[in-house]
Structure formats: C-alpha cells, structure tokens
C-alpha cells in the first residue's frame, strides 16, 4: 500500500464457526470495539477485507482532539481522552500517545470570538481551555512568522501514531480472545426470524448473534446490499510527513492554511485544512439534499472534482449474492491518488510560518478517504429494523481521536450495558425520524 505503512498484524488462519459478535472493519473503531467486547468475555471475530489500519486509520493526522469538536461529540471525546491516558498501560503496547496539547490559531478577532463561544461548551466537563491573545501566542511560539489575533488552546488534547494505534489495539484484542481475520471480507449478513444469525465471508460462514459494521467509507455500500440506506459521502485529504527536524512546535497546531503535528520520530505530519477534494460521484446526486446544509457551511474548503471516482462508482456492483465476489474483495484498500503540487504547497505554507519546516525533507506523501455524514457526526447505533445489527461509522474526519471511546460505547450498545455516554445523537434513525439533520458550526 502506498500510504504510510502501519505496524503489520498477521491475520488468524482459522475461521471460527460461531462467535457472539462479528466486527466488520479493522480500523481504530473496529479494533477498539473488538477489544472492549473481548475484555468483557464475549467471543469476537474481527473481519477485515484488507489489512489492519490500511485505510484512513493509518492515514489521518494523528490528533486526539477535543478542540472545536461538535458539541454533540464532547461527552464522548471526554471519555476518549480518559481511555487514551491509560491505553498503553492497559494493552501493554506503544500507540505513540502524548498529551502535548493542540492549538487553533485565529486569524481574525471574529474567529477568536467564535473560539471563545465554543469554549463555553467544555466548561461543564471541567476541561482546561485557554483563549490566548496576540501577545500570548507570540510568547508561546516566538519562531512563528505570522500575525494572528489569538488562539484557542486545550492542553488536555494530544496526539498518537496512526500507524501504531489500531494494530496495537488489534493485537490486544487477540490476546483477550478475539479472532483477527485479515483479507477476510464479509459479503453479507444472514438472518433468522428477522434477526442477525450470522455472516458470510469470502472464507466461509460465521454464526453470530450480533454484527457491528465499522466499515468506514465502505459502510454505505455494505448497508445498501443489506437493504438499508446510510447517507454517506467521502472527501479526500492530502497529507505528508517530513524527516526529523529541530525547532518546530511541540503541540499540534492548526493554521488557516495548514495543520501540523509533531511525530514520535521527530518529523512532522503536515496536512491541508482548507482544500479537501470532494469527488463528484453518483451518490453526490442521490444525497444532495441531505448534504446541502453541510455544503453551504463548508463549500469554501472543498474542491469539487469529476474524475475516475465517478465512473468507478457508476460501474461498481450495488447488489451481490452471498456466493458472488463482493466489491470488498475487488478493492482491498482505498488508496486515493495524491497531488504532489498540493502537497508541496502545504509544506511551503507551513515553512513560511514555521522556519524549522522551510527546508524539511519530505519522507512520504499520501491521501486519505474520509467518510462523512450529513451532520458531520458519526452513527453509533443499533439498527432497529434489523435486530442484532449495529453501525459505527461516519466519523467525518474525527474518528481517530474519538475511536477508543466509540468502541466502548458500541460495546455497551451491543451488550445492553449502561452506555458510557448518551448515544441518542448518534442514532441511525435520525436520518428517517424527522430530525433536522445538519452540522453545527464550531467556528
């Protein structure tokens, strides 16, 4: 895979005949769900069509972020920070987690006032939050060559290494009893008396009482073949990593033109913040009305592209039988093409603001496919119309940091335990029950 190589996880060779729960998807949401369920004594099979964390879970920025979260996600993110703080000790492995803080720079006084308004959302959770004025930002980042009005800083925020985290969690789930099955696509769900009774994989059948779909950008397609409509589209973000450099900022930092995050190896992950590519595909027309509020809010940050993605989706199978090769076997890894000129421009802009990055060598460039929902918050939910089926997807670019608590919440819903946070806002039925589905502006 041309993307950043995650720590390899060897898949189990034996397919279990019967488990309690099948988890579909080997990203950070799926592995975290599998770990939570296994630690509670449930028999789990995690099925991944490719390799563990080969898609967006290894291609993201590596931020563990509360800053400027949608207010509906704040309780779940507060739980995620608590999980991250103990995760390495709990699993006995290194995820690269460090509580180094995240800083959002405000270019104008209006943006700074928006940050101050957002900060009121975290006050009930006793989360330290700082609004920095112009002089305080300059004192904290004396090397920064840019004029800003101020910044929002949350010292409890942090970072982890995407190439390490999901693989480490998967290995811990295996130690807790889960079967980790790579290159094992799930073709579909079997039912009995209207409820889940098993799944059919490319390697055979697994009987189960519950299924969790944590399929990221593939979830819409899987749901469609199951007779469910999950509104979901994708945007593409460009990222690069530098070789180790000295003198760069310690906290992760979002500038209006770029985002940077110090890596465990001393290099930096550098990404676009305002120029995500939005491929125009057949589903763009199908879900246009549902996504229109989000489009109106964020159209300045999107570059629309009509290209190969349109024709791939147009000609792809939308329906298939259990004995047919599924689309998940035909494409093991989503690997969007990266644009070198866009990557070079990101690094140039970052180097203008932080001179330590000006002549930094580029170790790797890649792109990632981010699955989004119309309201930019995830689905973490039972599916009422299909007992035993659960969905954990649509994290809209926020999934890495919130992943461990999303897995905990999903395990609560599957087992009937008291939810770690209120899951009402994340219910699947919000798309059909008359709820006004739209994003909440955070700045």
Short mmCIF file of N, CA and C in Angstrom, two decimals, residues 238-340:
data_model
loop_
_atom_site.label_atom_id
_atom_site.label_comp_id
_atom_site.label_asym_id
_atom_site.label_seq_id
_atom_site.Cartn_x
_atom_site.Cartn_y
_atom_site.Cartn_z
N UNK A 238 -5.15 15.57 1.70
CA UNK A 238 -3.76 15.33 1.34
C UNK A 238 -2.85 15.57 2.55
N UNK A 239 -1.92 14.66 2.72
CA UNK A 239 -1.05 14.67 3.90
C UNK A 239 0.37 14.34 3.47
N UNK A 240 1.35 14.85 4.21
CA UNK A 240 2.73 14.41 4.03
C UNK A 240 3.40 14.33 5.40
N UNK A 241 4.52 13.65 5.44
CA UNK A 241 5.34 13.65 6.65
C UNK A 241 6.76 14.02 6.28
N UNK A 242 7.39 14.75 7.17
CA UNK A 242 8.76 15.19 6.92
C UNK A 242 9.74 14.26 7.61
N UNK A 243 10.99 14.40 7.26
CA UNK A 243 12.06 13.76 8.02
C UNK A 243 12.18 14.50 9.35
N UNK A 244 12.88 13.96 10.34
CA UNK A 244 13.03 14.67 11.62
C UNK A 244 13.64 16.05 11.44
N UNK A 245 13.07 17.02 12.16
CA UNK A 245 13.57 18.39 12.13
C UNK A 245 13.66 18.92 13.56
N UNK A 246 14.50 19.91 13.75
CA UNK A 246 14.66 20.55 15.06
C UNK A 246 13.97 21.92 15.06
N UNK A 247 13.43 22.28 16.22
CA UNK A 247 12.94 23.64 16.40
C UNK A 247 11.50 23.89 16.02
N UNK A 248 10.76 22.84 15.69
CA UNK A 248 9.35 23.02 15.38
C UNK A 248 8.49 23.03 16.64
N UNK A 249 7.21 23.39 16.52
CA UNK A 249 6.34 23.46 17.69
C UNK A 249 6.05 22.09 18.29
N UNK A 250 5.88 22.04 19.60
CA UNK A 250 5.60 20.78 20.29
C UNK A 250 4.12 20.40 20.20
N UNK A 251 3.19 21.31 20.48
CA UNK A 251 1.78 20.91 20.35
C UNK A 251 1.37 20.83 18.88
N UNK A 252 0.33 20.03 18.62
CA UNK A 252 -0.27 20.06 17.29
C UNK A 252 -0.89 21.43 17.09
N UNK A 253 -0.90 21.88 15.83
CA UNK A 253 -1.28 23.26 15.59
C UNK A 253 -2.04 23.38 14.27
N UNK A 254 -3.16 24.11 14.32
CA UNK A 254 -3.95 24.35 13.12
C UNK A 254 -3.88 25.82 12.76
N UNK A 255 -3.32 26.08 11.60
CA UNK A 255 -3.25 27.41 11.00
C UNK A 255 -4.33 27.43 9.91
N UNK A 256 -4.86 28.59 9.55
CA UNK A 256 -5.87 28.62 8.48
C UNK A 256 -5.44 27.95 7.18
N UNK A 257 -4.13 27.85 6.92
CA UNK A 257 -3.65 27.29 5.66
C UNK A 257 -3.13 25.85 5.76
N UNK A 258 -2.88 25.36 6.96
CA UNK A 258 -2.29 24.03 7.12
C UNK A 258 -2.46 23.57 8.56
N UNK A 259 -2.21 22.28 8.76
CA UNK A 259 -2.18 21.71 10.11
C UNK A 259 -0.89 20.92 10.25
N UNK A 260 -0.27 20.98 11.44
CA UNK A 260 0.97 20.24 11.66
C UNK A 260 0.88 19.50 13.00
N UNK A 261 1.55 18.37 13.03
CA UNK A 261 1.59 17.56 14.25
C UNK A 261 2.95 16.90 14.35
N UNK A 262 3.63 17.14 15.48
CA UNK A 262 4.93 16.51 15.68
C UNK A 262 4.75 15.00 15.81
N UNK A 263 5.62 14.28 15.15
CA UNK A 263 5.56 12.83 15.17
C UNK A 263 6.53 12.26 16.20
N UNK A 264 6.33 11.02 16.53
CA UNK A 264 7.18 10.36 17.52
C UNK A 264 8.62 10.26 17.04
N UNK A 265 8.83 10.23 15.72
CA UNK A 265 10.19 10.11 15.18
C UNK A 265 10.89 11.47 15.03
N UNK A 266 10.22 12.56 15.45
CA UNK A 266 10.81 13.89 15.34
C UNK A 266 10.47 14.64 14.08
N UNK A 267 9.82 13.97 13.14
CA UNK A 267 9.32 14.65 11.95
C UNK A 267 7.96 15.27 12.23
N UNK A 268 7.34 15.78 11.18
CA UNK A 268 6.03 16.41 11.31
C UNK A 268 5.06 15.85 10.26
N UNK A 269 3.84 15.63 10.68
CA UNK A 269 2.76 15.39 9.74
C UNK A 269 2.18 16.74 9.37
N UNK A 270 2.09 17.02 8.08
CA UNK A 270 1.61 18.30 7.58
C UNK A 270 0.44 18.01 6.63
N UNK A 271 -0.67 18.73 6.83
CA UNK A 271 -1.87 18.42 6.05
C UNK A 271 -2.61 19.68 5.65
N UNK A 272 -3.46 19.53 4.65
CA UNK A 272 -4.34 20.62 4.24
C UNK A 272 -5.45 20.79 5.28
N UNK A 273 -5.90 22.02 5.46
CA UNK A 273 -7.05 22.27 6.33
C UNK A 273 -8.20 22.91 5.57
N UNK A 274 -7.94 23.46 4.42
CA UNK A 274 -8.99 24.22 3.74
C UNK A 274 -9.14 23.84 2.28
N UNK A 275 -8.56 22.74 1.85
CA UNK A 275 -8.66 22.38 0.44
C UNK A 275 -8.87 20.88 0.29
N UNK A 276 -9.88 20.35 0.94
CA UNK A 276 -10.22 18.95 0.77
C UNK A 276 -10.87 18.75 -0.60
N UNK A 277 -10.55 17.64 -1.23
CA UNK A 277 -11.12 17.31 -2.53
C UNK A 277 -12.41 16.53 -2.32
N UNK A 278 -13.46 16.97 -2.98
CA UNK A 278 -14.75 16.29 -2.88
C UNK A 278 -15.09 15.68 -4.24
N UNK A 279 -14.85 14.38 -4.41
CA UNK A 279 -15.16 13.76 -5.70
C UNK A 279 -16.67 13.78 -5.98
N UNK A 280 -17.04 14.15 -7.17
CA UNK A 280 -18.44 14.07 -7.59
C UNK A 280 -18.70 12.65 -8.09
N UNK A 281 -19.63 11.97 -7.43
CA UNK A 281 -19.95 10.58 -7.73
C UNK A 281 -21.47 10.45 -7.82
N UNK A 282 -21.99 9.33 -8.31
CA UNK A 282 -23.45 9.18 -8.36
C UNK A 282 -24.15 9.44 -7.03
N UNK A 283 -23.55 9.02 -5.93
CA UNK A 283 -24.18 9.26 -4.63
C UNK A 283 -24.23 10.75 -4.28
N UNK A 284 -23.38 11.56 -4.91
CA UNK A 284 -23.44 13.01 -4.67
C UNK A 284 -24.80 13.56 -5.06
N UNK A 285 -25.38 13.04 -6.14
CA UNK A 285 -26.70 13.48 -6.58
C UNK A 285 -27.80 12.83 -5.74
N UNK A 286 -27.57 11.59 -5.37
CA UNK A 286 -28.57 10.87 -4.57
C UNK A 286 -28.77 11.53 -3.21
N UNK A 287 -27.68 12.00 -2.61
CA UNK A 287 -27.76 12.56 -1.26
C UNK A 287 -27.62 14.08 -1.24
N UNK A 288 -27.82 14.72 -2.40
CA UNK A 288 -27.57 16.16 -2.49
C UNK A 288 -28.37 16.94 -1.46
N UNK A 289 -29.65 16.67 -1.35
CA UNK A 289 -30.49 17.44 -0.44
C UNK A 289 -30.06 17.25 1.01
N UNK A 290 -29.71 16.03 1.38
CA UNK A 290 -29.31 15.78 2.76
C UNK A 290 -28.00 16.48 3.12
N UNK A 291 -27.10 16.58 2.15
CA UNK A 291 -25.80 17.21 2.41
C UNK A 291 -25.79 18.71 2.11
N UNK A 292 -26.88 19.26 1.61
CA UNK A 292 -26.89 20.66 1.23
C UNK A 292 -26.57 21.60 2.40
N UNK A 293 -27.10 21.40 3.61
CA UNK A 293 -26.70 22.29 4.71
C UNK A 293 -25.20 22.26 4.99
N UNK A 294 -24.60 21.07 4.94
CA UNK A 294 -23.15 20.97 5.15
C UNK A 294 -22.39 21.65 4.02
N UNK A 295 -22.88 21.50 2.80
CA UNK A 295 -22.23 22.14 1.65
C UNK A 295 -22.26 23.66 1.78
N UNK A 296 -23.39 24.21 2.18
CA UNK A 296 -23.49 25.66 2.35
C UNK A 296 -22.53 26.17 3.42
N UNK A 297 -22.32 25.37 4.44
CA UNK A 297 -21.48 25.79 5.55
C UNK A 297 -20.00 25.72 5.21
N UNK A 298 -19.60 24.76 4.35
CA UNK A 298 -18.18 24.46 4.19
C UNK A 298 -17.71 24.50 2.74
N UNK A 299 -18.50 25.08 1.83
CA UNK A 299 -18.14 24.98 0.42
C UNK A 299 -16.80 25.64 0.09
N UNK A 300 -16.40 26.66 0.87
CA UNK A 300 -15.13 27.33 0.59
C UNK A 300 -13.93 26.41 0.80
N UNK A 301 -14.10 25.37 1.61
CA UNK A 301 -12.99 24.47 1.92
C UNK A 301 -12.97 23.22 1.04
N UNK A 302 -13.83 23.17 0.04
CA UNK A 302 -13.94 21.98 -0.80
C UNK A 302 -13.57 22.30 -2.24
N UNK A 303 -12.86 21.36 -2.85
CA UNK A 303 -12.58 21.43 -4.27
C UNK A 303 -13.30 20.26 -4.94
N UNK A 304 -14.28 20.56 -5.74
CA UNK A 304 -15.08 19.51 -6.36
C UNK A 304 -14.36 18.97 -7.59
N UNK A 305 -14.42 17.66 -7.74
CA UNK A 305 -13.68 17.02 -8.84
C UNK A 305 -14.54 15.94 -9.48
N UNK A 306 -14.69 16.04 -10.78
CA UNK A 306 -15.35 15.00 -11.56
C UNK A 306 -14.26 14.21 -12.27
N UNK A 307 -14.07 12.97 -11.86
CA UNK A 307 -12.97 12.19 -12.42
C UNK A 307 -13.25 10.71 -12.36
N UNK A 308 -12.19 9.95 -12.16
CA UNK A 308 -12.29 8.50 -12.21
C UNK A 308 -13.22 7.95 -11.13
N UNK A 309 -13.31 8.64 -9.99
CA UNK A 309 -14.18 8.14 -8.91
C UNK A 309 -15.63 8.01 -9.36
N UNK A 310 -16.08 8.96 -10.21
CA UNK A 310 -17.46 8.93 -10.68
C UNK A 310 -17.73 7.64 -11.46
N UNK A 311 -16.85 7.30 -12.35
CA UNK A 311 -17.07 6.14 -13.20
C UNK A 311 -16.85 4.84 -12.44
N UNK A 312 -15.95 4.85 -11.47
CA UNK A 312 -15.78 3.64 -10.64
C UNK A 312 -17.05 3.35 -9.86
N UNK A 313 -17.65 4.39 -9.26
CA UNK A 313 -18.87 4.16 -8.51
C UNK A 313 -20.03 3.81 -9.43
N UNK A 314 -20.06 4.46 -10.59
CA UNK A 314 -21.14 4.22 -11.54
C UNK A 314 -21.17 2.77 -12.01
N UNK A 315 -20.00 2.19 -12.21
CA UNK A 315 -19.92 0.82 -12.75
C UNK A 315 -19.78 -0.25 -11.66
N UNK A 316 -19.63 0.17 -10.40
CA UNK A 316 -19.46 -0.81 -9.32
C UNK A 316 -20.76 -1.54 -9.02
N UNK A 317 -20.63 -2.76 -8.55
CA UNK A 317 -21.81 -3.52 -8.14
C UNK A 317 -22.46 -2.87 -6.92
N UNK A 318 -23.76 -2.70 -6.96
CA UNK A 318 -24.50 -2.21 -5.80
C UNK A 318 -25.19 -3.35 -5.06
N UNK A 319 -25.40 -4.43 -5.75
CA UNK A 319 -26.04 -5.61 -5.15
C UNK A 319 -25.25 -6.85 -5.56
N UNK A 320 -25.15 -7.81 -4.67
CA UNK A 320 -24.47 -9.05 -4.97
C UNK A 320 -25.00 -10.14 -4.05
N UNK A 321 -24.86 -11.37 -4.49
CA UNK A 321 -25.30 -12.52 -3.71
C UNK A 321 -24.16 -13.01 -2.82
N UNK A 322 -24.51 -13.82 -1.83
CA UNK A 322 -23.52 -14.31 -0.87
C UNK A 322 -22.46 -15.19 -1.52
N UNK A 323 -22.80 -15.81 -2.66
CA UNK A 323 -21.82 -16.68 -3.33
C UNK A 323 -21.06 -15.96 -4.44
N UNK A 324 -21.22 -14.64 -4.51
CA UNK A 324 -20.52 -13.84 -5.51
C UNK A 324 -19.36 -13.08 -4.87
N UNK A 325 -18.35 -12.80 -5.67
CA UNK A 325 -17.27 -11.94 -5.20
C UNK A 325 -17.83 -10.54 -4.96
N UNK A 326 -17.56 -10.01 -3.79
CA UNK A 326 -18.10 -8.70 -3.41
C UNK A 326 -17.14 -7.58 -3.84
N UNK A 327 -17.62 -6.33 -3.86
CA UNK A 327 -16.71 -5.21 -4.15
C UNK A 327 -15.57 -5.10 -3.15
N UNK A 328 -15.76 -5.61 -1.93
CA UNK A 328 -14.73 -5.51 -0.89
C UNK A 328 -13.55 -6.43 -1.18
N UNK A 329 -13.79 -7.45 -2.01
CA UNK A 329 -12.69 -8.32 -2.43
C UNK A 329 -12.01 -7.78 -3.68
N UNK A 330 -12.74 -7.02 -4.46
CA UNK A 330 -12.17 -6.47 -5.69
C UNK A 330 -11.25 -5.27 -5.40
N UNK A 331 -11.52 -4.53 -4.33
CA UNK A 331 -10.67 -3.42 -3.92
C UNK A 331 -10.36 -3.59 -2.44
N UNK A 332 -9.17 -4.04 -2.13
CA UNK A 332 -8.82 -4.33 -0.73
C UNK A 332 -8.50 -3.05 0.05
N UNK A 333 -7.95 -2.04 -0.63
CA UNK A 333 -7.53 -0.82 0.06
C UNK A 333 -7.93 0.39 -0.77
N UNK A 334 -8.64 1.33 -0.15
CA UNK A 334 -8.89 2.62 -0.79
C UNK A 334 -7.62 3.46 -0.72
N UNK A 335 -7.08 3.79 -1.88
CA UNK A 335 -5.80 4.50 -1.92
C UNK A 335 -5.92 5.66 -2.90
N UNK A 336 -6.52 6.78 -2.48
CA UNK A 336 -6.70 7.89 -3.41
C UNK A 336 -5.37 8.44 -3.90
N UNK A 337 -5.38 8.89 -5.14
CA UNK A 337 -4.17 9.48 -5.72
C UNK A 337 -3.87 10.80 -5.03
N UNK A 338 -2.60 11.04 -4.77
CA UNK A 338 -2.18 12.30 -4.18
C UNK A 338 -1.68 13.24 -5.26
N UNK A 339 -1.83 14.54 -5.02
CA UNK A 339 -1.38 15.56 -5.95
C UNK A 339 -0.13 16.20 -5.39
N UNK A 340 1.02 15.99 -6.03
CA UNK A 340 2.28 16.47 -5.48
C UNK A 340 2.31 17.99 -5.37
#
